[in-house]
Amino acid sequence: SASETTGVFVPKQEDYQKVYNEIAALLQEKDDYDDGSYGPVLVRLAWHASGTYDKETGTGGSNGATMRFAPEGDHGANAGLVAARDFLAPVKAKFPWITYSDLWILAGTCAIQEMQGPTIPYRPGRVDKDIAACTPDGRLPDASQGNKHLRGIFYRMGFNDQEIVALSGAHALGRCHADRSGFDGPWTFSPTVVTNEYYKLLLNEKWNWKKWNGPKQYEDKSTKTLMMLPTDMALVSDKAFKQWVDKYAKDEGLFFKDFAAVVTKLFELGVPFDETTQQTPITFKPTA
Ligand code: CCH
């Protein structure tokens, strides 16, 4: 085999499953972080690694892991993601053969599945690039803006309106941190479980501007403990977006199916897979 003749380790599907299992075990073990899980911040790391993609120039995307370097790691949008990168450092040390860019996407995939989300097919093959491949600031969405901005950002990556709404359902997970983005609070009451609650709350709660000194955000009228960003509210004020919010609020199965498809597309942006080898995606077995 190639590995015997060259001495280079050629990982097989079961080797990637070992990495998955290691991340899943660490998620269980380090349960004193935030709402009890590093899962949401791992999903955000994978999304911010991928979401720099520009289809016109082919730059950015999950191939490269250039957020390791200061210019990109220091972009305002990436504040706090060092927690996710540090969480993964022992995994990289234990499996040094995996690239950072494959590891970050594998971790996002693992986090979604371990938080009871849909199965996300995974294809390895990303290579780490050097500092010169860092993308310019401003490629990730600005939460203080509206529907025009969302379309500008996500169309640049190659997504359509339905896909924008399906991706946004990730905000069922995690929270905003005042010391990271300036915004504060979780979107749902179950921020460590993948659900369609985000869409239900968008439609069924009454949302008011939060009265505080921080950036403009919404709070729910009934409990004042949940939040929505201006970009979240754009999904219900824009008719073309709202029809998908309605569908996903009614049908969690449809959301899971569409979310799995669009996350797979997101996580593979800018990755030049060798299509001639017909690389079969890996389906990881969840540990729970
Ligand atoms: Fe997001 N997101 N996101 N987001 N996001 C934030 C947190 C998470 C926007 C802004 C913010 C997606 C789309 C958008 C997650 C996944 C996705 C925060 C708080 C802001 C602000 C950061 C902080 O303070 O820690 C905007 C604007 C958009 C526009 O569409 C997409 C797409 C995804 C994934 C598919 C996750 C998960 C979090 C929680 C992170 C955590 O640490 O809990």
PDB file of C-alpha atoms in Angstrom, residues 116-288:
ATOM      1  CA  GLN A 116     -29.053  15.229  18.699  1.00  0.00           C
ATOM      2  CA  GLY A 117     -29.012  16.853  15.288  1.00  0.00           C
ATOM      3  CA  PRO A 118     -29.192  15.159  11.886  1.00  0.00           C
ATOM      4  CA  THR A 119     -26.405  13.069  10.383  1.00  0.00           C
ATOM      5  CA  ILE A 120     -23.935  15.238   8.465  1.00  0.00           C
ATOM      6  CA  PRO A 121     -21.969  13.294   5.816  1.00  0.00           C
ATOM      7  CA  TYR A 122     -18.261  14.124   6.054  1.00  0.00           C
ATOM      8  CA  ARG A 123     -15.515  14.121   3.451  1.00  0.00           C
ATOM      9  CA  PRO A 124     -11.901  14.749   4.516  1.00  0.00           C
ATOM     10  CA  GLY A 125      -9.291  16.228   2.194  1.00  0.00           C
ATOM     11  CA  ARG A 126      -8.745  19.813   3.332  1.00  0.00           C
ATOM     12  CA  VAL A 127      -5.214  21.186   3.486  1.00  0.00           C
ATOM     13  CA  ASP A 128      -3.913  23.850   5.857  1.00  0.00           C
ATOM     14  CA  LYS A 129      -2.760  27.029   4.109  1.00  0.00           C
ATOM     15  CA  ASP A 130      -0.373  29.686   5.329  1.00  0.00           C
ATOM     16  CA  ILE A 131      -0.948  33.220   6.526  1.00  0.00           C
ATOM     17  CA  ALA A 132      -1.057  34.611   2.977  1.00  0.00           C
ATOM     18  CA  ALA A 133      -4.404  32.837   2.445  1.00  0.00           C
ATOM     19  CA  CYS A 134      -6.133  34.761   5.283  1.00  0.00           C
ATOM     20  CA  THR A 135      -9.329  36.389   4.012  1.00  0.00           C
ATOM     21  CA  PRO A 136     -10.026  40.122   4.428  1.00  0.00           C
ATOM     22  CA  ASP A 137     -12.259  41.272   7.295  1.00  0.00           C
ATOM     23  CA  GLY A 138     -15.952  41.728   6.514  1.00  0.00           C
ATOM     24  CA  ARG A 139     -16.823  38.447   4.798  1.00  0.00           C
ATOM     25  CA  LEU A 140     -18.967  37.135   7.686  1.00  0.00           C
ATOM     26  CA  PRO A 141     -22.427  38.580   8.409  1.00  0.00           C
ATOM     27  CA  ASP A 142     -22.958  41.677  10.556  1.00  0.00           C
ATOM     28  CA  ALA A 143     -25.760  40.989  13.042  1.00  0.00           C
ATOM     29  CA  SER A 144     -26.865  44.621  13.203  1.00  0.00           C
ATOM     30  CA  GLN A 145     -28.044  44.583   9.579  1.00  0.00           C
ATOM     31  CA  GLY A 146     -31.053  43.310   7.605  1.00  0.00           C
ATOM     32  CA  ASN A 147     -32.273  41.250   4.643  1.00  0.00           C
ATOM     33  CA  LYS A 148     -30.179  43.008   1.940  1.00  0.00           C
ATOM     34  CA  HIS A 149     -26.987  42.385   3.848  1.00  0.00           C
ATOM     35  CA  LEU A 150     -27.877  38.721   4.521  1.00  0.00           C
ATOM     36  CA  ARG A 151     -28.493  38.122   0.805  1.00  0.00           C
ATOM     37  CA  GLY A 152     -25.273  39.928  -0.123  1.00  0.00           C
ATOM     38  CA  ILE A 153     -23.198  37.797   2.234  1.00  0.00           C
ATOM     39  CA  PHE A 154     -24.828  34.406   1.592  1.00  0.00           C
ATOM     40  CA  TYR A 155     -25.318  34.788  -2.182  1.00  0.00           C
ATOM     41  CA  ARG A 156     -21.554  35.474  -2.349  1.00  0.00           C
ATOM     42  CA  MET A 157     -21.040  31.987  -0.848  1.00  0.00           C
ATOM     43  CA  GLY A 158     -23.493  30.508  -3.373  1.00  0.00           C
ATOM     44  CA  PHE A 159     -26.573  30.024  -1.166  1.00  0.00           C
ATOM     45  CA  ASN A 160     -30.223  30.862  -1.978  1.00  0.00           C
ATOM     46  CA  ASP A 161     -33.039  32.191   0.258  1.00  0.00           C
ATOM     47  CA  GLN A 162     -34.204  28.744   1.415  1.00  0.00           C
ATOM     48  CA  GLU A 163     -30.644  27.814   2.341  1.00  0.00           C
ATOM     49  CA  ILE A 164     -30.130  31.079   4.264  1.00  0.00           C
ATOM     50  CA  VAL A 165     -33.181  30.308   6.409  1.00  0.00           C
ATOM     51  CA  ALA A 166     -32.199  26.653   6.924  1.00  0.00           C
ATOM     52  CA  LEU A 167     -28.665  27.630   8.004  1.00  0.00           C
ATOM     53  CA  SER A 168     -29.997  30.221  10.440  1.00  0.00           C
ATOM     54  CA  GLY A 169     -31.710  27.441  12.414  1.00  0.00           C
ATOM     55  CA  ALA A 170     -28.272  26.837  13.930  1.00  0.00           C
ATOM     56  CA  HIS A 171     -29.216  29.640  16.299  1.00  0.00           C
ATOM     57  CA  ALA A 172     -31.280  27.079  18.206  1.00  0.00           C
ATOM     58  CA  LEU A 173     -27.801  26.452  19.624  1.00  0.00           C
ATOM     59  CA  GLY A 174     -25.597  28.478  21.912  1.00  0.00           C
ATOM     60  CA  ARG A 175     -25.738  32.067  22.959  1.00  0.00           C
ATOM     61  CA  CYS A 176     -24.353  35.551  22.466  1.00  0.00           C
ATOM     62  CA  HIS A 177     -21.634  36.693  24.852  1.00  0.00           C
ATOM     63  CA  ALA A 178     -21.376  40.380  25.760  1.00  0.00           C
ATOM     64  CA  ASP A 179     -17.572  40.090  25.909  1.00  0.00           C
ATOM     65  CA  ARG A 180     -17.374  38.543  22.422  1.00  0.00           C
ATOM     66  CA  SER A 181     -19.943  40.031  20.037  1.00  0.00           C
ATOM     67  CA  GLY A 182     -21.432  42.621  22.400  1.00  0.00           C
ATOM     68  CA  PHE A 183     -24.841  40.905  22.138  1.00  0.00           C
ATOM     69  CA  ASP A 184     -26.148  38.918  25.082  1.00  0.00           C
ATOM     70  CA  GLY A 185     -28.234  35.802  25.702  1.00  0.00           C
ATOM     71  CA  PRO A 186     -29.478  32.566  24.097  1.00  0.00           C
ATOM     72  CA  TRP A 187     -32.061  32.212  21.310  1.00  0.00           C
ATOM     73  CA  THR A 188     -33.839  29.176  22.816  1.00  0.00           C
ATOM     74  CA  PHE A 189     -34.446  27.433  26.142  1.00  0.00           C
ATOM     75  CA  SER A 190     -32.510  24.355  24.940  1.00  0.00           C
ATOM     76  CA  PRO A 191     -29.231  25.782  23.579  1.00  0.00           C
ATOM     77  CA  THR A 192     -27.375  22.464  23.588  1.00  0.00           C
ATOM     78  CA  VAL A 193     -29.913  20.493  21.517  1.00  0.00           C
ATOM     79  CA  VAL A 194     -30.575  20.830  17.773  1.00  0.00           C
ATOM     80  CA  THR A 195     -34.311  21.606  17.361  1.00  0.00           C
ATOM     81  CA  ASN A 196     -36.590  23.775  15.222  1.00  0.00           C
ATOM     82  CA  GLU A 197     -37.345  25.925  18.297  1.00  0.00           C
ATOM     83  CA  TYR A 198     -35.631  28.953  16.750  1.00  0.00           C
ATOM     84  CA  TYR A 199     -38.308  29.173  14.038  1.00  0.00           C
ATOM     85  CA  LYS A 200     -41.164  28.530  16.460  1.00  0.00           C
ATOM     86  CA  LEU A 201     -39.964  31.280  18.786  1.00  0.00           C
ATOM     87  CA  LEU A 202     -39.460  33.712  15.886  1.00  0.00           C
ATOM     88  CA  LEU A 203     -43.135  33.245  14.952  1.00  0.00           C
ATOM     89  CA  ASN A 204     -44.861  32.667  18.270  1.00  0.00           C
ATOM     90  CA  GLU A 205     -43.136  35.043  20.670  1.00  0.00           C
ATOM     91  CA  LYS A 206     -43.611  38.752  20.764  1.00  0.00           C
ATOM     92  CA  TRP A 207     -40.218  40.432  20.338  1.00  0.00           C
ATOM     93  CA  ASN A 208     -39.390  43.894  21.674  1.00  0.00           C
ATOM     94  CA  TRP A 209     -36.231  45.949  21.506  1.00  0.00           C
ATOM     95  CA  LYS A 210     -34.180  45.242  24.625  1.00  0.00           C
ATOM     96  CA  LYS A 211     -33.645  48.363  26.735  1.00  0.00           C
ATOM     97  CA  TRP A 212     -29.973  48.424  27.552  1.00  0.00           C
ATOM     98  CA  ASN A 213     -26.709  50.123  26.690  1.00  0.00           C
ATOM     99  CA  GLY A 214     -25.527  47.308  24.401  1.00  0.00           C
ATOM    100  CA  PRO A 215     -26.037  46.898  20.636  1.00  0.00           C
ATOM    101  CA  LYS A 216     -29.632  46.824  19.339  1.00  0.00           C
ATOM    102  CA  GLN A 217     -31.154  43.386  19.915  1.00  0.00           C
ATOM    103  CA  TYR A 218     -34.593  41.952  20.652  1.00  0.00           C
ATOM    104  CA  GLU A 219     -35.873  40.227  23.794  1.00  0.00           C
ATOM    105  CA  ASP A 220     -38.940  38.023  24.199  1.00  0.00           C
ATOM    106  CA  LYS A 221     -41.903  39.712  25.851  1.00  0.00           C
ATOM    107  CA  SER A 222     -42.885  36.800  28.117  1.00  0.00           C
ATOM    108  CA  THR A 223     -39.612  35.957  29.876  1.00  0.00           C
ATOM    109  CA  LYS A 224     -37.090  38.593  28.752  1.00  0.00           C
ATOM    110  CA  THR A 225     -34.438  35.853  28.844  1.00  0.00           C
ATOM    111  CA  LEU A 226     -34.244  34.996  25.130  1.00  0.00           C
ATOM    112  CA  MET A 227     -32.866  37.118  22.327  1.00  0.00           C
ATOM    113  CA  MET A 228     -32.970  37.691  18.576  1.00  0.00           C
ATOM    114  CA  LEU A 229     -30.489  39.652  16.487  1.00  0.00           C
ATOM    115  CA  PRO A 230     -31.647  42.185  13.875  1.00  0.00           C
ATOM    116  CA  THR A 231     -30.540  39.656  11.192  1.00  0.00           C
ATOM    117  CA  ASP A 232     -32.698  36.950  12.850  1.00  0.00           C
ATOM    118  CA  MET A 233     -35.774  39.201  12.731  1.00  0.00           C
ATOM    119  CA  ALA A 234     -35.108  39.886   9.033  1.00  0.00           C
ATOM    120  CA  LEU A 235     -36.157  36.264   8.409  1.00  0.00           C
ATOM    121  CA  VAL A 236     -39.738  37.071   9.451  1.00  0.00           C
ATOM    122  CA  SER A 237     -40.005  40.613   8.084  1.00  0.00           C
ATOM    123  CA  ASP A 238     -38.918  39.493   4.581  1.00  0.00           C
ATOM    124  CA  LYS A 239     -41.705  37.559   2.807  1.00  0.00           C
ATOM    125  CA  ALA A 240     -39.436  35.281   0.773  1.00  0.00           C
ATOM    126  CA  PHE A 241     -37.533  34.288   3.909  1.00  0.00           C
ATOM    127  CA  LYS A 242     -40.642  33.968   6.075  1.00  0.00           C
ATOM    128  CA  GLN A 243     -42.283  31.258   3.972  1.00  0.00           C
ATOM    129  CA  TRP A 244     -39.340  29.013   4.929  1.00  0.00           C
ATOM    130  CA  VAL A 245     -39.507  30.015   8.599  1.00  0.00           C
ATOM    131  CA  ASP A 246     -43.179  28.923   8.502  1.00  0.00           C
ATOM    132  CA  LYS A 247     -42.274  25.560   6.940  1.00  0.00           C
ATOM    133  CA  TYR A 248     -39.438  24.795   9.357  1.00  0.00           C
ATOM    134  CA  ALA A 249     -41.497  25.848  12.410  1.00  0.00           C
ATOM    135  CA  LYS A 250     -44.220  23.376  11.381  1.00  0.00           C
ATOM    136  CA  ASP A 251     -42.031  20.464  10.363  1.00  0.00           C
ATOM    137  CA  GLU A 252     -38.894  19.576  12.319  1.00  0.00           C
ATOM    138  CA  GLY A 253     -38.230  16.616  10.015  1.00  0.00           C
ATOM    139  CA  LEU A 254     -38.084  18.931   6.993  1.00  0.00           C
ATOM    140  CA  PHE A 255     -35.774  21.271   8.906  1.00  0.00           C
ATOM    141  CA  PHE A 256     -33.432  18.394   9.845  1.00  0.00           C
ATOM    142  CA  LYS A 257     -33.300  17.202   6.224  1.00  0.00           C
ATOM    143  CA  ASP A 258     -32.644  20.678   4.787  1.00  0.00           C
ATOM    144  CA  PHE A 259     -30.248  21.625   7.591  1.00  0.00           C
ATOM    145  CA  ALA A 260     -28.131  18.509   6.994  1.00  0.00           C
ATOM    146  CA  ALA A 261     -27.936  19.275   3.260  1.00  0.00           C
ATOM    147  CA  VAL A 262     -27.060  22.949   3.646  1.00  0.00           C
ATOM    148  CA  VAL A 263     -24.522  22.384   6.443  1.00  0.00           C
ATOM    149  CA  THR A 264     -22.803  19.758   4.277  1.00  0.00           C
ATOM    150  CA  LYS A 265     -22.620  22.315   1.454  1.00  0.00           C
ATOM    151  CA  LEU A 266     -21.341  25.022   3.842  1.00  0.00           C
ATOM    152  CA  PHE A 267     -18.655  22.790   5.317  1.00  0.00           C
ATOM    153  CA  GLU A 268     -17.348  21.880   1.834  1.00  0.00           C
ATOM    154  CA  LEU A 269     -17.120  25.435   0.430  1.00  0.00           C
ATOM    155  CA  GLY A 270     -13.796  25.983  -1.274  1.00  0.00           C
ATOM    156  CA  VAL A 271     -12.635  22.383  -0.894  1.00  0.00           C
ATOM    157  CA  PRO A 272     -11.261  20.971  -4.158  1.00  0.00           C
ATOM    158  CA  PHE A 273     -12.266  17.328  -3.716  1.00  0.00           C
ATOM    159  CA  ASP A 274     -10.905  14.999  -6.339  1.00  0.00           C
ATOM    160  CA  GLU A 275     -14.223  14.215  -8.020  1.00  0.00           C
ATOM    161  CA  THR A 276     -12.628  11.475 -10.121  1.00  0.00           C
ATOM    162  CA  THR A 277     -12.096   9.285  -7.056  1.00  0.00           C
ATOM    163  CA  GLN A 278     -15.814   9.465  -6.144  1.00  0.00           C
ATOM    164  CA  GLN A 279     -14.813   9.793  -2.504  1.00  0.00           C
ATOM    165  CA  THR A 280     -17.614   8.216  -0.458  1.00  0.00           C
ATOM    166  CA  PRO A 281     -18.669  10.482   2.420  1.00  0.00           C
ATOM    167  CA  ILE A 282     -18.189   9.109   5.914  1.00  0.00           C
ATOM    168  CA  THR A 283     -21.262   8.735   8.096  1.00  0.00           C
ATOM    169  CA  PHE A 284     -20.139   8.963  11.702  1.00  0.00           C
ATOM    170  CA  LYS A 285     -21.838   6.865  14.346  1.00  0.00           C
ATOM    171  CA  PRO A 286     -23.073   9.116  17.181  1.00  0.00           C
ATOM    172  CA  THR A 287     -21.971   7.990  20.635  1.00  0.00           C
ATOM    173  CA  ALA A 288     -25.271   8.632  22.450  1.00  0.00           C
TER     174      ALA A 288
END
